[in-house]
Amino acid sequence: MATLKKALKHLLVGPLGSLFWALLGLMVVLAVLPGQQVFGLMQGYLGFHSLVELTCVIVAVLAALAIFNSYRTLSFQYLCVGSLLALSAVMDSLHLLSMPGMPDLFSANTLNKAIYFWLMGRLSAISALLLLSLSHLSDQPARFPRLTLTLFLATSALTLVVIFGYPQHLPVLYTPQQGLTPLKIVLEWGLAGMSVLAGIILLRSSRLRQQHDREMLTVAAWTTALAEICFTLYGSANDEFNVLGHIYKALSYILIFRALFLSHLRYPWQALNETRTRLAHQEQRWNLALTGSDTGVWDMNLVTDELFASPQFHQILGYRNGALPRDAQAWRERLFHPEDIGHVMASFDEHVAGRSAHWRCEYRFLDAHNRWRWLLANGQVMAFDEDQRPTRIVGTVIDIQTRREQEQRLAETRERLQTLFDTTPTGMLVIDTQGMIHQYNPMLEQLLTPHEIVLGQDNIWQWVNDEERTDALEHWHEWQQQGAAQRRESTWHRELRMSLFSHDRTGQPLWTEWVIAPLPEDNLYLLLIEDISARKQATELLVENASLYRSTFESGNAIKLLVDPENGAIVDANMAASDYYGRSLEILKTMHMEDISLTPLATRRQRARQTLTQQEGHFETRHRLAHGVIRDVEMFVASVVIGGRTLIYGMVHDITARKEAEQGMVQLNQRLSRDGLYRQYLNELSTRLFELNDIAGVIPLLEECLPRCFPDTRGELALRIEELDQAHCLVWGGALCAQPTFEYRQRLTTSTGALGRMTLQAEPLDEEDRHRLERMTDETARILTLTLINLRLRNQLTDHAYRDALTGLYNRRYLNETLPGLLESASDETPVALALLDLDHFKRLNDTWGHDAGDQVLVALGEILTQRLRATDISCRYGGEEFIVVLPGASASIAMMRLNEVLEQFGQWSMQVGDDRISHLTFSAGLIDAPRQGRDMSTLIEMADQALYSAKHAGRGRVHSPVHEASIS
């Protein structure tokens, strides 16, 4: 009841409520005042009565016509409402003609006969209002419209027979000099109660979508109730209540007609005009987006070999609009790069031949400055001739020059890195965690000659001497078990004796120094192998013959130290050490290793014990020079006995330059690999975006790919796309900081407005890394903008290609692509019906009323087909005034019934042209079904055409089938 109270409150305080209160107040005032005759003579009353009744009859007929000729499907409910209004018009006409003073109609006119026709007319009108208020009835089309109309006609005929033929058997409703009988008053109050009930139900009805229509019909019902109450109060035919009741009746009819006219005629036309306006605005937006985007559009006529390029196509290449030739042969001879024309034409011909769904190709094109620019073209065949040969191909093109240049720079960088790898004087190879070789340089091949290296088969640990292999593998596995960050900051360093023999010293073992550093790729490492056989031989000689110590110690340019293993005191040093450390020999001999070495004391003592035990050793450390300069060094140590005292003899090599070179090479390789990987992810994102066919797929793809393209960053991408229901904001790497170290923003804009904004926050390593992030952000924003514009244009081009411009139905191209698949899957359980329709006498219609009128007829038939058929059915304009209708899952009998319903509704359609009216239009149709009559599309259409001609010869305005036949004239 809350809804009813709210509706009553809204109604009774509005303009319509004011009208109702005014009518009610007038009736109350007349009831209080003494009664009087409004018309002194019956003839004067008859004039007023005739005018009011004729007005009601005309309005009732117009209301019925508004229902029967509306654009909505005529359901059983509205069929009954229209019939009841028409019946009320008939009864009111007979009431008017049966009044005393009018010429006798079949029998003597009496007030009782006129009152019976009056009551039947009021009952019909009030029943129509009750039917309008019932919202639970179905909107499905009336199944037996003729039977329904026949029942109403039978009711009318029966009423006429009873009233005209047996008046003596009917009870008296009015007695002269006495007034209304109790039966008449009870009947009028019953009609008043029905009117009040109809008004209350109308307020809560959901069938009429416009609130104003419901309120107007409610006031009409309650005004009818006031009229019926007035007809319980009059004493003579021409007193004030009789006159007031007729006025109230006329007002209620006018309100009913206005509400039905608005809901059934004006509102559909308004909706149609609004739809046309939206379509015009959409076309304007499409043209504006095409004009302002960076995507070029081209259109090629395959029959004439002419090619049209949009202004954006010219602008991309720097040409003045219209400067590019229209002849496609000129493009092939002068504008395509000679090295690219072969694969361009091969892929183009493959698509035209139907072996690919889309044409996509990258090529170089000559711009206005005589420079070659890389372009990415995408196209699709859009039109075919009657023999299904392609006649037109349409597509888009974007500039990918920047992307190709970046790919070229990346390739050049990789080539420089490979050159460095191939020409370094140290043996280098790439291995995995198991020691399998993936790549090696020529220096390693020279070092291991005559051994031949086989990729994928040789394992580096097979080269190591059997006595040292187990210990080396344990050391290698321990180093691998460190954390990833700790492995990146250190190297695996070991001197190993190989089971191979040096190629330049027969019979001598090959001593090598191995340095292994991790690469950015997972589970791959860079191994440097250096031949140290000569150095090892010299060390061994020193250990074996301590008497040669002094001459060896002081000779050469090598830095040499003699250290006490107990306390780390420097016992002796050579001049090379003095020059290197920047201190005199006297000062060096007073210092300890802790004064120059940065290695912790515990580590130094452990190394000293290991040297004394193994008599030799090798390690890397860092030494401090006189002025505080820190240098990376490697020490080769051995235990010697001098004067009965065991000391540690050490040779120091400065490896700062080598360490910096190794670190620089590793960092360069890491950066190049990382940049190449991120560039690969970005190219992959670009490719996948360009392959999308629906804008809705952009958001999930960006959520998947953007975090990979921009790792170790915080980012936000805000998008506002009108094809999607709501704005989207994608965030990766955590929330944005208020004061970031580095922040870069780029807007996604087109000529039609902003699509969104991309924000990136990071901590770049250096200025080059900062520029890389900015370039990738710019390119990502540009790729995304071009993708959205390209998807929008592609969807709109596809929709224009599959729709008929006049009727909005599908065209022949869509039929050719869809129908063969439906016919192939047809079976006896799920048949496919196909009908070919042709408008009758359409040429004569065009010649008589003009082609504009003919176009409106075609549009009307298209709208009827859309309304009457299912959403799964396919309606196509086949050409001119011919249409093809495909009904999947429908047998020939069901399709015959639906097409006859369309034919009937089309026959009821009419249109005003000047002073003439076009109506009673028909069409002829031929109907077949698959698979009973075959599966080949061309054969079935030809059989439908033959059935169509049979329908034409049989008199037109009918649907003909080889099995079933029905017609509606």
Short mmCIF file of C-alpha atoms in Angstrom, two decimals, residues 637-810:
data_model
loop_
_atom_site.label_atom_id
_atom_site.label_comp_id
_atom_site.label_asym_id
_atom_site.label_seq_id
_atom_site.Cartn_x
_atom_site.Cartn_y
_atom_site.Cartn_z
CA VAL A 637 101.58 -17.40 -2.11
CA ALA A 638 103.90 -20.27 -1.19
CA SER A 639 105.74 -21.35 1.93
CA VAL A 640 109.57 -21.05 1.86
CA VAL A 641 112.24 -21.84 4.40
CA ILE A 642 114.90 -19.19 4.75
CA GLY A 643 117.55 -19.51 7.45
CA GLY A 644 115.56 -22.26 9.12
CA ARG A 645 112.51 -19.97 9.36
CA THR A 646 109.28 -20.78 7.53
CA LEU A 647 107.90 -17.70 5.83
CA ILE A 648 105.21 -16.97 3.25
CA TYR A 649 106.41 -15.77 -0.10
CA GLY A 650 103.78 -13.72 -1.97
CA MET A 651 103.50 -12.27 -5.47
CA VAL A 652 101.04 -9.42 -5.80
CA HIS A 653 99.26 -8.66 -9.11
CA ASP A 654 97.13 -5.55 -9.46
CA ILE A 655 93.81 -6.69 -10.96
CA THR A 656 91.84 -3.48 -10.45
CA ALA A 657 91.58 -2.83 -14.18
CA ARG A 658 90.56 -6.42 -14.84
CA LYS A 659 87.93 -6.36 -12.06
CA GLU A 660 86.52 -3.10 -13.34
CA ALA A 661 86.45 -4.51 -16.88
CA GLU A 662 84.75 -7.70 -15.67
CA GLN A 663 82.24 -5.76 -13.60
CA GLY A 664 81.62 -3.34 -16.43
CA MET A 665 81.12 -6.18 -18.88
CA VAL A 666 78.76 -7.99 -16.52
CA GLN A 667 76.79 -4.79 -15.85
CA LEU A 668 76.69 -3.99 -19.57
CA ASN A 669 75.50 -7.51 -20.32
CA GLN A 670 72.93 -7.30 -17.52
CA ARG A 671 71.66 -3.94 -18.74
CA LEU A 672 71.54 -5.06 -22.37
CA SER A 673 69.82 -8.30 -21.45
CA ARG A 674 67.38 -6.50 -19.18
CA ASP A 675 66.63 -3.78 -21.74
CA GLY A 676 66.29 -6.41 -24.45
CA LEU A 677 63.95 -8.45 -22.25
CA TYR A 678 61.81 -5.42 -21.37
CA ARG A 679 61.78 -4.38 -25.03
CA GLN A 680 60.70 -7.91 -25.94
CA TYR A 681 57.85 -7.72 -23.41
CA LEU A 682 56.81 -4.33 -24.79
CA ASN A 683 56.88 -5.61 -28.39
CA GLU A 684 54.88 -8.63 -27.27
CA LEU A 685 52.34 -6.30 -25.62
CA SER A 686 52.18 -4.20 -28.80
CA THR A 687 51.62 -7.30 -30.95
CA ARG A 688 48.94 -8.74 -28.69
CA LEU A 689 47.17 -5.38 -28.44
CA PHE A 690 47.15 -5.04 -32.25
CA GLU A 691 45.72 -8.56 -32.60
CA LEU A 692 42.74 -7.77 -30.32
CA ASN A 693 39.31 -7.60 -31.92
CA ASP A 694 37.41 -6.16 -28.97
CA ILE A 695 38.17 -3.16 -26.75
CA ALA A 696 36.98 -5.14 -23.71
CA GLY A 697 40.10 -7.32 -24.01
CA VAL A 698 42.47 -4.36 -23.51
CA ILE A 699 42.11 -4.14 -19.69
CA PRO A 700 42.88 -7.84 -18.87
CA LEU A 701 45.84 -7.80 -21.28
CA LEU A 702 47.30 -4.65 -19.69
CA GLU A 703 46.85 -6.12 -16.18
CA GLU A 704 48.85 -9.15 -17.32
CA CYS A 705 51.65 -7.44 -19.31
CA LEU A 706 52.35 -4.02 -17.77
CA PRO A 707 54.01 -5.37 -14.57
CA ARG A 708 56.39 -7.42 -16.76
CA CYS A 709 57.21 -4.45 -19.01
CA PHE A 710 57.99 -2.18 -16.02
CA PRO A 711 59.44 -4.33 -13.18
CA ASP A 712 61.02 -2.72 -10.13
CA THR A 713 58.76 0.32 -10.65
CA ARG A 714 55.51 1.69 -9.29
CA GLY A 715 52.98 2.60 -11.95
CA GLU A 716 49.42 3.70 -12.48
CA LEU A 717 47.40 3.72 -15.71
CA ALA A 718 44.04 5.49 -15.59
CA LEU A 719 41.80 4.86 -18.62
CA ARG A 720 38.45 6.39 -19.58
CA ILE A 721 37.04 4.60 -22.65
CA GLU A 722 33.49 5.39 -23.73
CA GLU A 723 32.90 1.83 -25.06
CA LEU A 724 33.41 0.45 -21.54
CA ASP A 725 30.89 0.96 -18.75
CA GLN A 726 33.26 2.58 -16.25
CA ALA A 727 36.69 4.11 -15.85
CA HIS A 728 39.58 1.76 -15.07
CA CYS A 729 42.72 2.34 -13.01
CA LEU A 730 45.51 -0.22 -13.21
CA VAL A 731 48.22 -0.15 -10.50
CA TRP A 732 51.39 -2.24 -10.28
CA GLY A 733 54.39 -2.28 -7.94
CA GLY A 734 52.42 -0.83 -5.01
CA ALA A 735 50.79 2.56 -4.40
CA LEU A 736 52.41 5.72 -5.79
CA CYS A 737 54.64 7.76 -3.45
CA ALA A 738 53.94 11.37 -2.57
CA GLN A 739 57.60 12.43 -3.16
CA PRO A 740 59.26 9.86 -5.44
CA THR A 741 62.89 9.90 -6.54
CA PHE A 742 61.79 9.80 -10.17
CA GLU A 743 58.31 10.32 -11.62
CA TYR A 744 57.24 10.58 -15.25
CA ARG A 745 53.73 11.16 -16.58
CA GLN A 746 52.35 10.78 -20.06
CA ARG A 747 48.81 11.49 -21.23
CA LEU A 748 46.92 9.33 -23.71
CA THR A 749 45.20 11.83 -25.96
CA THR A 750 43.49 11.95 -29.31
CA SER A 751 41.89 14.80 -31.19
CA THR A 752 38.55 13.87 -29.61
CA GLY A 753 39.82 14.17 -26.05
CA ALA A 754 41.88 12.41 -23.39
CA LEU A 755 41.78 8.63 -23.02
CA GLY A 756 43.73 8.53 -19.78
CA ARG A 757 47.11 9.09 -18.12
CA MET A 758 50.09 6.86 -17.35
CA THR A 759 52.32 7.60 -14.31
CA LEU A 760 55.62 5.82 -13.60
CA GLN A 761 57.74 6.07 -10.44
CA ALA A 762 61.13 4.37 -10.07
CA GLU A 763 64.69 4.68 -8.79
CA PRO A 764 66.81 4.72 -11.98
CA LEU A 765 70.43 3.64 -11.81
CA ASP A 766 71.71 6.55 -13.90
CA GLU A 767 70.67 9.11 -16.47
CA GLU A 768 70.58 6.52 -19.26
CA ASP A 769 68.23 4.35 -17.20
CA ARG A 770 66.05 7.43 -16.61
CA HIS A 771 65.85 8.14 -20.36
CA ARG A 772 65.02 4.49 -21.01
CA LEU A 773 62.06 4.60 -18.61
CA GLU A 774 60.81 7.81 -20.20
CA ARG A 775 61.09 6.36 -23.72
CA MET A 776 59.29 3.17 -22.76
CA THR A 777 56.52 5.14 -21.01
CA ASP A 778 56.07 7.35 -24.11
CA GLU A 779 56.01 4.37 -26.42
CA THR A 780 53.59 2.43 -24.19
CA ALA A 781 51.20 5.41 -24.10
CA ARG A 782 51.49 5.81 -27.88
CA ILE A 783 50.96 2.10 -28.56
CA LEU A 784 47.92 2.00 -26.27
CA THR A 785 46.43 5.14 -27.84
CA LEU A 786 46.90 3.79 -31.37
CA THR A 787 45.49 0.41 -30.32
CA LEU A 788 42.30 1.92 -28.87
CA ILE A 789 41.80 4.10 -31.96
CA ASN A 790 42.53 1.16 -34.27
CA LEU A 791 40.08 -1.14 -32.42
CA ARG A 792 37.41 1.55 -32.51
CA LEU A 793 37.88 2.12 -36.23
CA ARG A 794 38.08 -1.60 -36.98
CA ASN A 795 34.83 -2.36 -35.13
CA GLN A 796 33.04 0.50 -36.84
CA LEU A 797 34.35 -0.54 -40.28
CA THR A 798 33.27 -4.14 -39.65
CA ASP A 799 29.77 -3.02 -38.56
CA HIS A 800 29.40 -0.83 -41.67
CA ALA A 801 30.54 -3.72 -43.84
CA TYR A 802 27.90 -6.15 -42.52
CA ARG A 803 24.85 -3.82 -42.40
CA ASP A 804 22.61 -2.41 -45.09
CA ALA A 805 22.75 1.39 -44.90
CA LEU A 806 19.04 1.95 -45.58
CA THR A 807 17.19 -0.73 -43.57
CA GLY A 808 19.79 -1.56 -40.94
CA LEU A 809 19.40 -5.28 -41.75
CA TYR A 810 22.33 -7.56 -42.57
#
